[in-house]
Short mmCIF file of C-alpha atoms in Angstrom, two decimals:
data_model
loop_
_atom_site.label_atom_id
_atom_site.label_comp_id
_atom_site.label_asym_id
_atom_site.label_seq_id
_atom_site.Cartn_x
_atom_site.Cartn_y
_atom_site.Cartn_z
CA MET A 1 101.54 100.90 104.27
CA LEU A 2 99.73 103.77 102.63
CA PHE A 3 98.61 103.91 99.01
CA SER A 4 99.52 107.59 99.15
CA SER A 5 103.19 107.07 99.94
CA ILE A 6 106.39 107.13 97.90
CA THR A 7 107.24 103.63 99.12
CA PHE A 8 103.99 102.17 97.82
CA LEU A 9 103.86 104.07 94.54
CA TYR A 10 107.44 103.61 93.39
CA MET A 11 108.64 100.47 95.16
CA PHE A 12 105.93 98.14 96.44
CA LEU A 13 103.35 98.43 93.64
CA PRO A 14 105.77 98.11 90.68
CA ALA A 15 107.45 95.10 92.33
CA VAL A 16 104.09 93.44 93.06
CA LEU A 17 102.79 94.01 89.52
CA LEU A 18 105.97 92.55 88.02
CA LEU A 19 105.85 89.52 90.32
CA TYR A 20 102.13 88.99 89.71
CA PHE A 21 102.30 89.06 85.90
CA ILE A 22 105.28 86.71 85.63
CA THR A 23 103.64 84.21 88.00
CA PRO A 24 101.78 81.22 86.50
CA ARG A 25 97.98 81.44 86.66
CA LYS A 26 97.57 78.74 89.32
CA LEU A 27 99.89 80.60 91.72
CA LYS A 28 98.55 84.14 91.26
CA ASN A 29 96.24 83.98 94.30
CA THR A 30 99.14 82.70 96.42
CA VAL A 31 101.22 85.68 95.31
CA LEU A 32 98.36 88.06 96.10
CA LEU A 33 98.00 86.52 99.55
CA LEU A 34 101.71 86.82 100.33
CA VAL A 35 102.09 90.40 99.11
CA SER A 36 98.89 91.37 100.92
CA LEU A 37 100.33 90.02 104.17
CA VAL A 38 103.51 92.02 103.57
CA PHE A 39 101.40 95.11 102.86
CA TYR A 40 99.33 94.62 106.03
CA GLY A 41 102.26 93.73 108.25
CA TRP A 42 104.44 96.61 107.06
CA GLY A 43 103.64 98.70 110.14
CA GLU A 44 101.97 96.26 112.55
CA PRO A 45 103.19 92.69 111.87
CA LYS A 46 101.82 91.32 115.17
CA TYR A 47 98.23 91.89 114.02
CA ILE A 48 98.71 89.49 111.11
CA PHE A 49 98.07 86.74 113.66
CA VAL A 50 94.74 88.32 114.68
CA MET A 51 93.65 88.44 111.05
CA ALA A 52 94.91 84.91 110.46
CA ALA A 53 92.82 83.63 113.39
CA SER A 54 89.72 85.28 111.95
CA ILE A 55 90.40 83.75 108.53
CA ILE A 56 90.91 80.26 109.94
CA VAL A 57 87.67 80.47 111.93
CA GLY A 58 85.80 81.71 108.86
CA TYR A 59 87.34 78.96 106.70
CA VAL A 60 86.53 76.10 109.09
CA SER A 61 83.06 77.50 109.75
CA GLY A 62 82.42 77.75 106.00
CA LEU A 63 83.45 74.15 105.43
CA LEU A 64 81.24 72.90 108.26
CA THR A 65 78.32 75.08 107.21
CA GLY A 66 78.53 73.91 103.60
CA TYR A 67 78.93 70.27 104.59
CA TYR A 68 75.97 70.21 106.97
CA ARG A 69 73.83 72.21 104.56
CA GLU A 70 74.43 69.69 101.79
CA LYS A 71 73.48 66.91 104.22
CA GLY A 72 70.26 68.73 105.09
CA LYS A 73 71.34 69.21 108.70
CA LEU A 74 70.37 72.88 108.95
CA LYS A 75 70.62 73.08 112.73
CA ALA A 76 74.23 71.95 112.63
CA ALA A 77 74.88 74.36 109.74
CA LYS A 78 73.39 77.18 111.81
CA LEU A 79 75.65 76.31 114.75
CA ALA A 80 78.66 76.43 112.43
CA VAL A 81 77.80 79.90 111.13
CA ILE A 82 77.05 81.08 114.69
CA LEU A 83 80.60 79.96 115.57
CA SER A 84 82.07 82.23 112.89
CA VAL A 85 79.85 85.17 113.80
CA THR A 86 80.49 84.82 117.54
CA VAL A 87 84.26 84.42 117.33
CA ASN A 88 84.84 87.12 114.73
CA LEU A 89 82.52 89.64 116.35
CA GLY A 90 84.14 88.76 119.68
CA ILE A 91 87.58 89.61 118.30
CA LEU A 92 86.26 92.87 116.85
CA ILE A 93 84.52 93.84 120.09
CA PHE A 94 87.60 93.03 122.20
CA PHE A 95 89.98 95.17 120.20
CA LYS A 96 87.62 97.99 119.25
CA TYR A 97 85.14 98.35 122.09
CA SER A 98 86.50 96.79 125.30
CA ASN A 99 87.99 100.05 126.62
CA PHE A 100 84.82 101.93 125.67
CA PHE A 101 82.72 99.57 127.79
CA ILE A 102 85.23 99.53 130.66
CA SER A 103 85.47 103.33 130.85
CA ASN A 104 81.71 103.88 130.66
CA ILE A 105 80.84 101.14 133.16
CA SER A 106 83.42 102.45 135.61
CA ARG A 107 82.10 105.99 135.18
CA ILE A 108 78.53 104.87 135.86
CA GLY A 109 79.61 102.71 138.80
CA GLY A 110 81.72 105.47 140.31
CA PHE A 111 84.97 103.50 140.40
CA THR A 112 88.25 103.61 138.50
CA ALA A 113 89.07 100.69 136.24
CA LYS A 114 92.33 100.17 134.40
CA LEU A 115 91.97 100.23 130.63
CA LEU A 116 93.37 97.39 128.55
CA ASP A 117 96.61 97.94 126.69
CA VAL A 118 95.22 97.18 123.24
CA THR A 119 95.31 99.09 119.98
CA LEU A 120 92.93 98.73 117.06
CA PRO A 121 94.30 96.49 114.28
CA LEU A 122 94.10 98.22 110.91
CA GLY A 123 91.15 97.25 108.78
CA ILE A 124 89.60 94.92 111.36
CA SER A 125 86.10 96.38 110.89
CA PHE A 126 86.30 95.81 107.14
CA TYR A 127 87.77 92.32 106.98
CA THR A 128 85.54 91.13 109.84
CA PHE A 129 82.45 92.16 107.87
CA GLN A 130 83.78 90.36 104.80
CA ILE A 131 84.27 87.14 106.76
CA LEU A 132 80.79 87.46 108.28
CA SER A 133 79.14 88.00 104.90
CA TYR A 134 80.97 84.95 103.51
CA SER A 135 79.86 82.78 106.46
CA VAL A 136 76.23 83.90 106.24
CA ASP A 137 76.10 83.57 102.44
CA VAL A 138 77.35 79.98 102.66
CA TYR A 139 74.60 79.24 105.18
CA ARG A 140 71.99 80.86 102.93
CA GLY A 141 73.20 78.81 99.98
CA GLU A 142 74.10 81.92 97.98
CA VAL A 143 77.73 80.77 97.58
CA ARG A 144 79.52 77.46 97.95
CA SER A 145 82.02 77.06 100.75
CA GLN A 146 85.58 77.69 99.61
CA LYS A 147 87.67 74.55 100.13
CA ASN A 148 90.95 76.20 99.17
CA ILE A 149 92.13 78.23 102.16
CA ILE A 150 94.62 80.12 99.97
CA ASP A 151 91.81 81.44 97.77
CA LEU A 152 89.66 82.40 100.74
CA ALA A 153 92.57 84.09 102.51
CA ALA A 154 93.51 85.92 99.30
CA TYR A 155 89.94 87.27 99.10
CA ILE A 156 89.94 88.48 102.71
CA THR A 157 93.46 89.95 102.71
CA LEU A 158 93.41 91.37 99.17
CA PHE A 159 95.55 94.46 99.76
CA PRO A 160 93.71 96.93 97.47
CA GLN A 161 90.66 96.91 99.77
CA LEU A 162 92.02 95.40 102.99
CA ILE A 163 92.53 98.49 105.14
CA ALA A 164 89.56 100.75 104.41
CA GLY A 165 87.24 98.99 102.01
CA PRO A 166 85.10 98.95 100.06
CA ILE A 167 83.58 95.92 101.78
CA VAL A 168 83.87 93.37 98.99
CA ARG A 169 81.53 90.42 99.39
CA TYR A 170 82.71 86.94 98.49
CA SER A 171 79.71 86.50 96.19
CA THR A 172 80.92 89.46 94.11
CA ILE A 173 84.33 87.99 93.30
CA GLU A 174 83.79 84.24 93.86
CA LYS A 175 84.19 83.47 90.16
CA GLN A 176 86.92 86.09 89.71
CA LEU A 177 89.12 84.33 92.27
CA LYS A 178 89.43 81.35 89.91
CA ASP A 179 88.48 82.69 86.51
CA ARG A 180 89.53 86.29 85.95
CA LYS A 181 91.18 87.74 82.90
CA GLU A 182 93.66 90.59 83.03
CA THR A 183 93.47 92.77 79.92
CA ALA A 184 95.30 95.86 78.72
CA ASP A 185 92.06 97.89 78.67
CA LEU A 186 91.11 96.82 82.20
CA PHE A 187 94.63 97.58 83.43
CA ALA A 188 94.59 101.02 81.78
CA SER A 189 91.21 101.88 83.31
CA GLY A 190 92.58 100.70 86.66
CA VAL A 191 95.57 103.02 86.37
CA MET A 192 93.30 105.94 85.53
CA ARG A 193 90.95 105.16 88.42
CA PHE A 194 93.88 104.81 90.83
CA VAL A 195 95.36 108.15 89.77
CA VAL A 196 91.95 109.85 90.18
CA GLY A 197 91.81 108.50 93.73
CA LEU A 198 95.39 109.55 94.43
CA GLY A 199 94.60 113.07 93.25
CA LYS A 200 91.49 113.19 95.43
CA LYS A 201 93.50 112.17 98.46
CA VAL A 202 96.76 114.06 98.09
CA LEU A 203 95.74 117.17 96.19
CA ILE A 204 92.27 117.83 97.61
CA ALA A 205 91.59 115.87 100.81
CA ASN A 206 94.96 116.66 102.39
CA THR A 207 94.67 120.33 101.43
CA VAL A 208 91.15 120.90 102.76
CA GLY A 209 92.12 118.83 105.80
CA GLU A 210 94.84 121.36 106.55
CA ILE A 211 92.25 124.13 106.18
CA TYR A 212 90.06 122.40 108.76
CA GLU A 213 92.96 122.02 111.20
CA VAL A 214 94.03 125.66 110.77
CA LEU A 215 90.54 127.06 111.28
CA MET A 216 89.79 124.86 114.30
CA ALA A 217 93.05 126.02 115.89
CA VAL A 218 92.16 129.72 115.67
CA PRO A 219 91.90 131.11 119.25
CA ASP A 220 88.41 132.06 120.42
CA GLY A 221 89.45 135.70 120.56
CA ARG A 222 89.98 135.72 116.79
CA ALA A 223 87.52 133.04 115.70
CA THR A 224 84.15 133.89 114.19
CA VAL A 225 80.89 132.12 113.48
CA PHE A 226 81.74 132.07 109.77
CA MET A 227 85.10 130.41 110.47
CA TYR A 228 83.33 127.53 112.19
CA TRP A 229 81.04 127.09 109.21
CA LEU A 230 83.99 127.30 106.82
CA ALA A 231 85.79 124.64 108.87
CA SER A 232 82.74 122.38 108.71
CA PHE A 233 82.62 122.73 104.90
CA ALA A 234 86.32 121.90 104.72
CA TYR A 235 85.82 118.74 106.79
CA SER A 236 82.84 117.68 104.68
CA PHE A 237 85.02 117.88 101.59
CA GLN A 238 87.97 116.24 103.34
CA ILE A 239 86.09 113.12 104.41
CA TYR A 240 84.45 112.76 100.99
CA TYR A 241 87.64 113.10 98.97
CA ASP A 242 89.67 111.11 101.47
CA PHE A 243 87.34 108.11 101.61
CA SER A 244 86.10 108.13 98.02
CA GLY A 245 89.70 108.63 96.95
CA TYR A 246 90.70 105.48 98.83
CA SER A 247 87.79 103.58 97.25
CA ASP A 248 88.84 104.80 93.79
CA MET A 249 92.39 103.61 94.40
CA ALA A 250 91.13 100.24 95.68
CA ILE A 251 88.86 99.77 92.65
CA GLY A 252 91.67 100.83 90.32
CA LEU A 253 94.19 98.46 91.90
CA GLY A 254 91.64 95.66 91.72
CA ARG A 255 91.27 96.21 87.98
CA MET A 256 95.04 96.05 87.52
CA PHE A 257 94.92 92.51 88.92
CA GLY A 258 91.81 91.54 86.97
CA PHE A 259 89.17 92.11 89.67
CA ARG A 260 86.02 94.17 89.26
CA PHE A 261 84.90 95.63 92.58
CA LEU A 262 81.52 97.32 92.91
CA GLU A 263 81.28 101.09 93.25
CA ASN A 264 81.33 102.56 96.76
CA PHE A 265 80.41 106.20 96.03
CA GLU A 266 78.04 107.74 93.49
CA HIS A 267 78.45 111.52 93.89
CA PRO A 268 76.69 111.64 97.29
CA TYR A 269 76.77 115.44 97.58
CA ILE A 270 74.33 115.86 94.69
CA SER A 271 71.62 114.17 96.77
CA THR A 272 68.25 115.85 97.32
CA SER A 273 67.34 113.87 100.44
CA ILE A 274 69.15 112.00 103.19
CA THR A 275 67.57 108.78 101.94
CA GLU A 276 69.23 109.37 98.57
CA PHE A 277 72.51 110.34 100.26
CA TRP A 278 72.78 106.95 101.93
CA ARG A 279 72.19 105.25 98.61
CA ARG A 280 75.22 107.09 97.27
CA TRP A 281 77.62 107.21 100.26
CA HIS A 282 79.69 104.17 101.38
CA ILE A 283 77.40 101.91 99.38
CA SER A 284 79.17 98.72 100.44
CA LEU A 285 78.51 99.41 104.14
CA SER A 286 74.91 100.55 103.64
CA SER A 287 74.08 97.48 101.55
CA TRP A 288 75.85 95.22 104.07
CA PHE A 289 73.68 96.44 106.95
CA ARG A 290 70.60 96.22 104.72
CA ASP A 291 71.22 92.61 103.70
CA TYR A 292 72.63 91.22 106.93
CA VAL A 293 70.80 93.21 109.62
CA TYR A 294 67.78 95.18 108.35
CA ILE A 295 66.18 92.51 106.13
CA PRO A 296 66.82 89.59 108.54
CA LEU A 297 65.18 91.67 111.30
CA GLY A 298 62.08 91.91 109.12
CA GLY A 299 62.80 95.05 107.12
CA ASN A 300 59.56 96.87 106.33
CA ARG A 301 57.47 93.70 106.12
CA LYS A 302 56.03 93.82 109.65
CA GLY A 303 54.46 97.26 109.86
CA LYS A 304 55.76 100.77 110.42
CA GLY A 305 56.53 100.32 114.10
CA ARG A 306 58.76 97.32 113.46
CA MET A 307 60.33 99.06 110.46
CA PHE A 308 61.34 102.04 112.59
CA LEU A 309 62.75 99.71 115.26
CA ASN A 310 64.79 97.92 112.59
CA ILE A 311 66.06 101.23 111.21
CA PHE A 312 66.97 102.29 114.76
CA ILE A 313 69.00 99.11 115.30
CA VAL A 314 70.76 99.49 111.95
CA TRP A 315 71.77 103.08 112.58
CA LEU A 316 72.81 102.44 116.17
CA LEU A 317 75.10 99.70 114.85
CA THR A 318 76.25 101.85 111.92
CA GLY A 319 77.32 104.61 114.26
CA PHE A 320 79.01 102.20 116.65
CA TRP A 321 80.77 100.44 113.76
CA HIS A 322 82.55 103.69 112.94
CA GLY A 323 84.12 104.04 116.35
CA ALA A 324 83.99 103.44 120.08
CA GLU A 325 83.01 106.99 120.98
CA TRP A 326 79.67 108.53 121.90
CA ASN A 327 79.76 111.02 119.03
CA PHE A 328 79.59 108.14 116.53
CA ILE A 329 76.56 106.70 118.29
CA ILE A 330 74.94 110.15 118.27
CA TRP A 331 75.85 110.48 114.58
CA GLY A 332 74.14 107.18 113.79
CA LEU A 333 71.02 108.08 115.77
CA TYR A 334 71.00 111.53 114.13
CA TYR A 335 70.56 109.84 110.76
CA PHE A 336 68.00 107.42 112.20
CA VAL A 337 65.80 110.36 113.25
CA ILE A 338 66.12 112.08 109.87
CA LEU A 339 65.43 108.92 107.88
CA MET A 340 62.46 108.06 110.08
CA ILE A 341 60.98 111.52 109.46
CA GLU A 342 61.65 111.28 105.73
CA LYS A 343 60.03 107.87 105.46
CA SER A 344 57.05 109.00 107.54
CA PHE A 345 56.07 112.05 105.50
CA LEU A 346 58.95 114.36 104.57
CA LEU A 347 59.93 112.67 101.30
CA LYS A 348 56.47 113.39 99.92
CA VAL A 349 56.81 117.04 100.96
CA LEU A 350 60.30 117.29 99.46
CA GLU A 351 59.09 115.97 96.10
CA LYS A 352 56.92 119.07 95.73
CA LEU A 353 59.79 121.49 96.37
CA PRO A 354 62.26 122.86 93.79
CA LYS A 355 65.36 120.72 93.35
CA LEU A 356 67.64 123.51 94.59
CA VAL A 357 65.73 123.71 97.88
CA ARG A 358 65.92 119.94 98.34
CA HIS A 359 69.63 120.04 97.58
CA ILE A 360 70.28 122.79 100.14
CA TYR A 361 68.22 120.86 102.71
CA SER A 362 70.34 117.74 102.14
CA LEU A 363 73.70 119.50 102.18
CA PHE A 364 72.85 121.31 105.42
CA LEU A 365 71.93 118.08 107.22
CA ILE A 366 74.90 116.20 105.76
CA ASN A 367 77.25 118.96 106.86
CA MET A 368 75.81 118.95 110.38
CA GLY A 369 76.24 115.19 110.45
CA TRP A 370 79.95 115.58 109.71
CA VAL A 371 80.25 118.13 112.53
CA ILE A 372 79.02 115.45 114.92
CA PHE A 373 81.29 112.87 113.31
CA ALA A 374 84.43 115.01 113.52
CA ASN A 375 84.26 115.88 117.24
CA ASP A 376 84.90 112.82 119.41
CA SER A 377 84.66 114.86 122.61
CA LEU A 378 81.06 115.66 123.55
CA SER A 379 82.14 118.87 125.28
CA LYS A 380 84.03 119.95 122.16
CA LEU A 381 81.05 119.01 119.99
CA GLY A 382 78.75 121.09 122.18
CA ASN A 383 81.09 124.08 121.97
CA VAL A 384 81.43 123.82 118.17
CA LEU A 385 77.65 123.66 117.68
CA LYS A 386 77.17 126.59 120.05
CA CYS A 387 79.70 128.69 118.13
CA MET A 388 78.28 127.73 114.72
CA PHE A 389 74.82 128.95 115.68
CA GLY A 390 75.94 132.19 117.31
CA PHE A 391 75.65 131.23 120.98
CA GLY A 392 79.37 131.33 121.72
CA GLY A 393 79.71 135.09 121.96
CA LEU A 394 81.72 135.25 118.73
CA GLU A 395 81.55 137.83 115.97
CA PHE A 396 80.04 136.64 112.72
CA TRP A 397 82.84 138.18 110.62
CA ASN A 398 86.16 139.98 111.02
CA LYS A 399 89.26 140.78 108.99
CA ALA A 400 90.85 137.44 109.80
CA THR A 401 87.76 135.70 108.40
CA ALA A 402 88.14 137.59 105.11
CA PHE A 403 91.81 136.59 104.98
CA TYR A 404 91.09 132.89 105.51
CA LEU A 405 88.21 132.92 103.02
CA MET A 406 90.31 134.55 100.29
CA SER A 407 93.18 132.14 101.02
CA TYR A 408 91.06 129.01 100.76
CA ILE A 409 88.22 129.88 98.39
CA SER A 410 89.92 128.49 95.26
CA ILE A 411 90.51 124.96 96.60
CA LEU A 412 87.02 124.89 98.15
CA ILE A 413 85.51 125.78 94.75
CA VAL A 414 87.55 123.01 93.11
CA ALA A 415 86.34 120.58 95.78
CA ALA A 416 82.74 121.69 95.30
CA VAL A 417 82.84 121.37 91.51
CA GLY A 418 84.62 118.01 91.75
CA SER A 419 81.85 116.61 93.93
CA THR A 420 79.26 117.23 91.19
CA LEU A 421 78.61 115.41 87.91
CA LEU A 422 80.30 118.13 85.85
CA VAL A 423 83.58 116.30 85.23
CA LYS A 424 81.84 112.98 84.54
CA ASN A 425 79.43 114.62 82.10
CA LEU A 426 82.30 116.32 80.26
CA ARG A 427 84.13 113.00 79.93
CA ASP A 428 80.98 111.25 78.70
CA LYS A 429 80.41 113.98 76.11
CA LEU A 430 83.94 113.64 74.74
CA ILE A 431 83.37 109.92 74.31
CA TYR A 432 79.87 110.44 72.87
CA TRP A 433 81.14 113.00 70.37
CA ASN A 434 83.74 110.40 69.33
CA TYR A 435 86.65 112.55 70.44
CA GLN A 436 88.48 109.42 71.54
CA LYS A 437 91.92 110.72 70.60
CA LEU A 438 91.32 113.96 72.50
CA TYR A 439 90.01 112.03 75.50
CA THR A 440 93.03 109.71 75.45
CA ALA A 441 95.43 112.65 75.21
CA CYS A 442 93.67 114.42 78.09
CA THR A 443 93.83 111.22 80.13
CA VAL A 444 97.60 110.84 79.64
CA ILE A 445 98.20 114.50 80.47
CA PHE A 446 95.96 114.22 83.53
CA ILE A 447 97.85 111.16 84.81
CA LEU A 448 101.23 112.84 84.33
CA ILE A 449 100.14 116.05 86.06
CA VAL A 450 98.49 114.32 89.02
CA MET A 451 101.41 111.93 89.54
CA THR A 452 103.89 114.81 89.41
CA LEU A 453 101.95 117.01 91.83
CA ALA A 454 101.09 114.10 94.13
CA THR A 455 104.72 112.96 94.25
CA ALA A 456 105.85 116.48 95.11
CA GLY A 457 103.20 116.70 97.82
CA LEU A 458 104.08 113.31 99.30
CA ALA A 459 107.80 114.09 99.28
CA SER A 460 107.15 117.07 101.57
CA ASP A 461 104.65 115.28 103.82
CA SER A 462 105.74 111.83 104.96
CA PHE A 463 102.57 110.81 106.83
CA ASN A 464 99.03 111.39 105.54
CA PRO A 465 96.80 108.54 106.75
CA PHE A 466 93.29 108.03 105.47
CA LEU A 467 90.53 109.07 107.88
CA TYR A 468 88.82 105.68 107.69
CA PHE A 469 91.97 103.85 108.82
CA ARG A 470 90.84 104.39 112.42
CA PHE A 471 87.52 102.62 111.84
#
C-alpha cells in the first residue's frame, strides 16, 4: 500500500487512527502490529512469512544474546548475535542478490544459468538493517533484549517506516514502545509533517519525474546536450523530493501515534562539500554504516591507509545495498573516491574558496552521482554521459530545447527553492516575530490546498510508487 494513494489517505489511515485511539494502552502495540501486517501484506501477502521469519530469528537471538551476556558468557552471546546476522543477511542476499551473482558468474564462466524465480520483498533492506542493529546493540549492552515478541515485532513492522525507512533503531524508540504519550500538539505537528511529505511526493516529485521521463524519451535526432542536463536536474529533484517526502510522511505518521523518529534529511542540496552532503542525505543509512561497519572496522583510529580501506568497504556496501546492479556499485565507489580526495586534502582547499564556488562544486558532483544512480544499464549510462559532455554528436540547443525549458522552468524553480532553507527560515521568522495566529492560519490553508491538489493528482494517476521501494 502506498502512502500516496486514495485508499491509504481516506480509508486505511482514518480507520487505523480510530482503532488505535479507542484501544486500551496495553493493546496499542498489538493493534500497530496487526495493522502494519495488513499494510505490508496489501499487495504481497506471501512475503509476510519472510518478514516473520526474520523477526523470529531476531527475537530468539536477542533473548539468547541478552541471557548469555548477563551470565558473562560472551562467546555464547557472540554466537547468538552471529546467528541473527547470518540468517537475516542470508535472507536478504538470497532475495536481493542471488540472480545478480548467478548472471555475473555465468557470464564470466561462459555458460548460461537459469535465474531464480524470486522477486524482492518490499522493505527487506530496511527491516533487515533494523533487526541487525537491534541484535548488535543487545550484544553491545546498549539495549536490553526485548522479551515481548509483540513489542519487538511492532517495532520492526511499524508501518510508517516499514517500506522505505528511515531506518529506525531500536535504541531510539525502546522507551517509546512502552511509555509514549500521544498529545494534540504532537498529533497536529505529525499531520503537518505528513502533508508536507505528501506535497513533496505528489506535487513535486511526480511532476519532475514526468519531466525526466519525457526528456529521456526524446529521439536522438531531436535531443540536445542541454536536454540531457535538464533531465539530470529533474531526476536530482525527483529523488530528493520522492525520498525526503516519504521520510517526512513516515516521521509525521509516527508522531500521530506518539513516536518521535529521528530526522533523515537536512536540506542536503545546500551542502558545500560531498562530506557535508552525506551528513545531510539519508542520515539513518549513513549513521548505520558508520556505527555498524566503519567504526567496528577501526574507523580512522589505525592510520590513513586503514581509514581509506574502511571507507572503501563502507561505500562498496552502500552502493550494493541500494541494488543488485553494477551502476549502484559504481555509484558507491564514485563517492568513495570523492570522499577520499576530500579527506586527503580537498576539504582544506575548499575552505578557502567562496561559498558559492563550493556549492556549485557540490551540486555538480551530486548531480553526476544521480546520473550514475539512475541508469541501471552500463551501456545506457555510457551513452548518457557521452551525450551530456558533447561527445554524442548532438546539438547543444535547438527549438525543441527552448520549448521544453519554457514548459518546465516554473516547477524546476519551485523544486530548487524548496530544497533550500528559504521556507524553513520564513516559518521560523513568523514564529520568532510571534505571529502565531498568522502561522496557524497559513498552516491550515497550506494543508487544505495540498490535500486538495494531491487528491486531484492521485485520482488521475492510480500508481505512483516511491523510488526507494525497489531498494
